[in-house]
Amino acid sequence: MKHLLSTADLSKDDAILLLDTAAQMAATQSREIKKLPTLRGRTVVNLFFEDSTRTRISFETAAKRLSADVINFSAKGSSVSKGESLKDTALTLHAMGADAVVVRHHASGAPHMLANAGWLDAAVLNAGDGMHQHPTQALLDAFTIRRHLVGERSGADPVGADLAGLRVAIVGDVLHSRVARSNVHLLHTLGAEVTLVAPPTLLPVGVESWPSRVSYHLDETLEQWQPDAVMMLRVQRERMSGGAGAFFPSPQEYSRTFGLNARRLALAPDHALVMHPGPMNRGLEISADAADHARSVIVEQVANGVAVRMAALYLLLAGGDDSERNTQ
Amino acid sequence: MSTTYILRGVRPLGGDPVDVVLADGVISEITAAGEATVPDASHGVTAPGEATVPDGDVVVLDARASDGSGLVLLPGLVDLHTHLREPGREDAETVWSGTRAAAAGGFTAVHAMANTTPVADTAGVVEQVRRLGEEAGWADVHPVGAVTVGLAGERLAELGAMADSAARVRVFSDDGRCVHDPILMRRALEYVKAFDGVVAQHAQEPRLTEGAQMNEGVVSGEIGLTGWPAVAEEAIIARDVLLAEHVGSRLHVCHLSTARSVEIIRWAKSRGVNVTAEVTPHHLILTDELARDYDPVFKVNPPLRTAEDVEAVRQGLADGTIDIVATDHAPHPVEDKDCEWSAAAFGMTGLETALSVVQATMVDTGRLTWADVARVLSTAPARIGRIDDRQGRPLAAGEPANLVLVDPAAHRMIDGSAQVTASANTPFRGMELPGRVVATFLRGRATVLDGVPVDALEGAAR
Amino acid sequence: MTPGTAVPGSGPGSTTAPAPDVPTGVIVLGEADIARALTRIAHEITERNRGAADVVLLGIPTRGVTLARRLAERLADVEPTFSRDRVGELDVTMYRDDLHRQPTRAVGVTRVPVSLDDRTVVLVDDVLFSGRTIRAALDALSDLGRPRVVQLAALVDRGHRELPIRADYVGKNLPTSRAERVRVRLREVDGVEDAVLISGRGGDEPAQAGRDQGVTP
């Protein structure tokens, strides 16, 4: 693995290695001394073209726990809407000797360009690009699901395990969601079944070719399909009320038909997890009684994010080049 | 007195070999192969590439195709859809560089689209572009006039003034923008009837394509780019053919790209609607799968569609539903393509690859003959642009010597940086395509010899 | 150097260097030799520490963990104050100084049975070579707690130390050349009978082994 751009690029073995490594990273994070010397002398740049304090802090914490030097490069502003800036920024980072670039960008494919255009030779980690992918989010979701639903069920450490046979419902604005795209691929790779639950206006054309089921009805999915986890997607309020081009008549109607609350949650199996990538719109896609429910693992998802990002940084940065593969 | 050219053993429209003599700007004689006589003033037989003799001499071109057969002789190609970028974006292309690229691609006439800066919406701008073309001398430049002032889609530009100007504009288009307001489109269709003009519509419903980046389909859904649905093109084409039928006007549909667009045109023609349609070379061969690597060289408007659409436009071109191939040559400087997809400009170059793509997709597959190629790339576009008194003429004695010689057996690797156009954004880079333009003649004067513009030949005197 | 630190359960797509299926070569220690060496080390640990009440055994993956478990059994047999569950594993991958000279290694499990503060920790590894693995282990240990004393047990000491590190308990001193490979085969890990093997003999001169502490089998 040279870059982490998309969960669609991950084989099942890659994905399980990432989750297993994350499990060991998580174990170190419960110790008094959380810092590891592993990436001493390596430089990780957080290149954020889009505001996301939560994701940036998570990556920053992960890099620092592995003793890497972290440079935060917030490129948000008027000058970066031009493509030229992405190239010039990349050349700058190359000159600074970045070993890894964690990139968040509003344009789908921007991390792919950074990784492949020949502008820099650092490892590129996609921290969310447009409507395309957010692979570490999907990995932390899978990690959280595995820990609860595989680990607790078997009573053993789920190292090496996949998610075969588990059912995950992903609910909300699939059309604009990189979290949904990343999760559909990764969950499928790991053997889980996925149902996308959304109004038809918020599903992309061509969704029938995705490795998932589609439903327009949340209650029916919860009751009849009995998902093991319910993953709520963030909904942007302005998309619900933008006049003729709005995707839904009103936030109220959205909330009534697709919002998760305690009553709906009761339709799902007792063990079903409540998940959300954050930040939540309480009262829109999720109610307070669902978000704060005993089965909610939303806060734990945040903590697992650090371990997963440590694992990704470790696997991308700790090893030598392929050319040095035969030293042993 | 100009150079006389004797083209030995060439095959008009791919037929039997003949000798063709070009003198004083016209085809002076066509004889059986090997029988054209060399006048006294001859310096003898020269190979192409050495044919840089002073005016008044005779040059005999006895070049053979790569397989040893005769070169194919076609009427000079006519592009109904070229972006020359001048005035305004001379960093991408100029009239000089763009027409030189056109000549290299076998074209003897191009229609220069109106989306320049300033927009070609007045007699002054179209006359300037026309004059720049004459000064360059590589190919006839026929400016396209904007339908609406500033391409803004709000009120008609002075179409009559452009038609009456020295540029004699007959094709009007807001290309890049759609004339989407139905009443404005109706007025334009009606108005240009007075001077036998045609409205060339860029069919794109704007509300259905807000923020659109690529074809809406499986690929756009997976890679997370905002989709450009086929219906946004088809809805406008359907409306426009109905409007054209209602007001009895001539309509030309630019770069149609979808299977249902072909069906709508087929239906309209069956009803007798006076509509013509074009397809670009890239829509004949490339699909939206190419967007998966986010390389903006494949970003174009209308977008690359699916394999089913590619097959449908090939079929439409083969059965005559689609009248012409036009390049939509859209040069862009490196910085407008060397960036993330959504920040990149739409468009790809095409003048130097059009004939090869048509050969690869239509001739080598047996769907078109070389005579058909002459029709879709020369005769028909000249007629639509109402320049068929000068261009797209039959290959016969007395006709203007606007000609192209093609080696269909050659193969070449496409390299954007090696092309004649000032921009490198060819989607075919790294692809091997069949066919090579050996020579181009504009009114009997060679603009291209041995595959390169004549000013690039050693010892050329321009 | 400990060959193959792959975590159990890491799949075929793991980026770890592929460990040979079953180590081969000339057998220098057989199953009975290894058993005797471990028994002797167990006795030495109790002698040195006047019992084993505070002893915690930490094996270094992969084969060090197996050896530590066997040692714990023997220690419990000879020393009633030692509880046989006081054995754990210490993965040192993230503390290595050669990470980017190697393909990416999978991170192994670290499991510490009790608090290490003020205990006697005996690190257990199969082959002691450059000493770099033990250096990494000492760093890893200091992040986990503050033992009163740290000791080292190795089944084989093959010399060629690159750091000022020595073993407190050695099963067998084995003079080797750098070009040779010394590998340990254990029933639990490799599925065939125990052995210590040398392959690639005929390299440069044998090194002076560490302190002559071993017994002749």
CSV table of N, CA, C and O in Angstrom, one decimal, chain A residues 74-113:
chain,number,residue,atom,x,y,z
A,74,SER,N,-3.6,24.7,6.4
A,74,SER,CA,-5.0,24.9,6.1
A,74,SER,C,-5.1,25.8,4.8
A,74,SER,O,-4.7,27.0,4.8
A,75,ALA,N,-5.5,25.2,3.7
A,75,ALA,CA,-5.4,25.9,2.5
A,75,ALA,C,-6.8,26.5,2.1
A,75,ALA,O,-7.0,26.9,1.0
A,76,LYS,N,-7.7,26.6,3.1
A,76,LYS,CA,-9.0,27.1,2.8
A,76,LYS,C,-8.9,28.6,2.6
A,76,LYS,O,-8.2,29.3,3.3
A,77,GLY,N,-9.5,29.1,1.5
A,77,GLY,CA,-9.5,30.5,1.3
A,77,GLY,C,-9.7,30.7,-0.2
A,77,GLY,O,-9.9,29.8,-1.0
A,78,SER,N,-9.7,32.0,-0.6
A,78,SER,CA,-10.2,32.3,-2.0
A,78,SER,C,-9.2,31.7,-3.0
A,78,SER,O,-9.6,31.3,-4.1
A,79,SER,N,-7.9,31.8,-2.7
A,79,SER,CA,-6.9,31.5,-3.8
A,79,SER,C,-6.9,30.0,-4.2
A,79,SER,O,-6.4,29.7,-5.2
A,80,VAL,N,-7.5,29.1,-3.4
A,80,VAL,CA,-7.3,27.7,-3.7
A,80,VAL,C,-8.4,27.1,-4.5
A,80,VAL,O,-8.4,26.0,-4.9
A,81,SER,N,-9.4,28.0,-4.9
A,81,SER,CA,-10.5,27.4,-5.7
A,81,SER,C,-9.9,27.2,-7.1
A,81,SER,O,-10.5,26.4,-7.9
A,82,LYS,N,-8.8,27.7,-7.5
A,82,LYS,CA,-8.2,27.5,-8.8
A,82,LYS,C,-7.3,26.2,-8.7
A,82,LYS,O,-6.6,26.0,-7.7
A,83,GLY,N,-7.4,25.4,-9.7
A,83,GLY,CA,-6.6,24.2,-9.7
A,83,GLY,C,-5.2,24.3,-9.6
A,83,GLY,O,-4.5,23.5,-9.0
A,84,GLU,N,-4.7,25.4,-10.2
A,84,GLU,CA,-3.2,25.7,-10.1
A,84,GLU,C,-2.7,25.6,-8.7
A,84,GLU,O,-1.6,25.1,-8.5
A,85,SER,N,-3.5,26.0,-7.7
A,85,SER,CA,-3.0,26.0,-6.4
A,85,SER,C,-2.7,24.6,-5.9
A,85,SER,O,-1.8,24.4,-5.1
A,86,LEU,N,-3.5,23.6,-6.3
A,86,LEU,CA,-3.3,22.3,-5.8
A,86,LEU,C,-1.9,21.8,-6.3
A,86,LEU,O,-1.1,21.2,-5.5
A,87,LYS,N,-1.6,22.1,-7.5
A,87,LYS,CA,-0.2,21.7,-8.0
A,87,LYS,C,0.9,22.4,-7.3
A,87,LYS,O,1.8,21.8,-6.8
A,88,ASP,N,0.7,23.7,-7.2
A,88,ASP,CA,1.7,24.5,-6.5
A,88,ASP,C,1.9,24.1,-5.0
A,88,ASP,O,3.0,24.1,-4.5
A,89,THR,N,0.8,23.9,-4.4
A,89,THR,CA,0.8,23.4,-3.0
A,89,THR,C,1.6,22.1,-2.9
A,89,THR,O,2.4,21.9,-2.0
A,90,ALA,N,1.3,21.2,-3.9
A,90,ALA,CA,2.0,19.9,-3.9
A,90,ALA,C,3.5,20.1,-4.0
A,90,ALA,O,4.3,19.4,-3.4
A,91,LEU,N,3.8,20.9,-4.9
A,91,LEU,CA,5.3,21.1,-5.2
A,91,LEU,C,5.9,21.7,-3.9
A,91,LEU,O,7.1,21.4,-3.6
A,92,THR,N,5.2,22.6,-3.2
A,92,THR,CA,5.7,23.1,-2.0
A,92,THR,C,6.0,22.0,-1.0
A,92,THR,O,7.0,22.0,-0.3
A,93,LEU,N,5.0,21.2,-0.8
A,93,LEU,CA,5.1,20.1,0.2
A,93,LEU,C,6.2,19.2,-0.2
A,93,LEU,O,6.9,18.7,0.7
A,94,HIS,N,6.4,18.9,-1.5
A,94,HIS,CA,7.5,18.1,-1.9
A,94,HIS,C,8.8,18.7,-1.5
A,94,HIS,O,9.7,18.0,-1.0
A,95,ALA,N,8.9,20.0,-1.8
A,95,ALA,CA,10.2,20.7,-1.4
A,95,ALA,C,10.4,20.6,0.1
A,95,ALA,O,11.6,20.6,0.5
A,96,MET,N,9.4,20.6,0.9
A,96,MET,CA,9.5,20.6,2.3
A,96,MET,C,9.8,19.2,2.8
A,96,MET,O,10.1,19.0,4.0
A,97,GLY,N,9.8,18.2,2.0
A,97,GLY,CA,10.1,16.8,2.4
A,97,GLY,C,9.0,16.1,3.1
A,97,GLY,O,9.3,15.3,4.1
A,98,ALA,N,7.8,16.3,2.8
A,98,ALA,CA,6.7,15.6,3.4
A,98,ALA,C,6.8,14.1,3.1
A,98,ALA,O,7.0,13.8,2.0
A,99,ASP,N,6.6,13.3,4.1
A,99,ASP,CA,6.6,11.8,3.9
A,99,ASP,C,5.2,11.4,3.6
A,99,ASP,O,5.0,10.4,3.0
A,100,ALA,N,4.2,12.1,4.3
A,100,ALA,CA,2.8,11.7,4.0
A,100,ALA,C,2.0,13.0,4.0
A,100,ALA,O,2.3,13.9,4.7
A,101,VAL,N,1.0,13.0,3.1
A,101,VAL,CA,0.1,14.1,3.0
A,101,VAL,C,-1.3,13.6,3.3
A,101,VAL,O,-1.8,12.7,2.6
A,102,VAL,N,-1.9,14.2,4.3
A,102,VAL,CA,-3.3,13.8,4.6
A,102,VAL,C,-4.1,14.9,4.0
A,102,VAL,O,-4.0,16.1,4.3
A,103,VAL,N,-5.0,14.6,3.0
A,103,VAL,CA,-5.6,15.7,2.2
A,103,VAL,C,-7.1,15.6,2.3
A,103,VAL,O,-7.7,14.5,2.2
A,104,ARG,N,-7.7,16.7,2.6
A,104,ARG,CA,-9.2,16.9,2.6
A,104,ARG,C,-9.5,17.9,1.5
A,104,ARG,O,-8.9,19.0,1.5
A,105,HIS,N,-10.3,17.6,0.6
A,105,HIS,CA,-10.5,18.5,-0.6
A,105,HIS,C,-12.0,18.5,-1.0
A,105,HIS,O,-12.6,17.4,-1.0
A,106,HIS,N,-12.5,19.6,-1.4
A,106,HIS,CA,-13.9,19.7,-1.9
A,106,HIS,C,-14.1,19.1,-3.2
A,106,HIS,O,-15.2,18.8,-3.6
A,107,ALA,N,-13.0,18.8,-4.0
A,107,ALA,CA,-13.1,18.3,-5.3
A,107,ALA,C,-12.9,16.8,-5.3
A,107,ALA,O,-11.9,16.3,-4.9
A,108,SER,N,-13.9,16.0,-5.8
A,108,SER,CA,-13.7,14.6,-5.9
A,108,SER,C,-12.5,14.3,-6.8
A,108,SER,O,-12.3,14.9,-7.8
A,109,GLY,N,-11.6,13.4,-6.3
A,109,GLY,CA,-10.4,13.0,-7.1
A,109,GLY,C,-9.2,13.8,-6.9
A,109,GLY,O,-8.1,13.5,-7.4
A,110,ALA,N,-9.3,14.9,-6.0
A,110,ALA,CA,-8.1,15.7,-5.8
A,110,ALA,C,-7.0,14.9,-5.1
A,110,ALA,O,-5.8,15.0,-5.5
A,111,PRO,N,-7.3,14.0,-4.1
A,111,PRO,CA,-6.2,13.1,-3.6
A,111,PRO,C,-5.6,12.2,-4.7
A,111,PRO,O,-4.4,11.9,-4.7
A,112,HIS,N,-6.5,11.7,-5.6
A,112,HIS,CA,-6.0,10.9,-6.6
A,112,HIS,C,-5.0,11.6,-7.5
A,112,HIS,O,-3.9,11.1,-7.9
A,113,MET,N,-5.3,12.9,-7.8
A,113,MET,CA,-4.4,13.7,-8.6
A,113,MET,C,-3.1,13.9,-7.8
A,113,MET,O,-2.0,13.8,-8.4
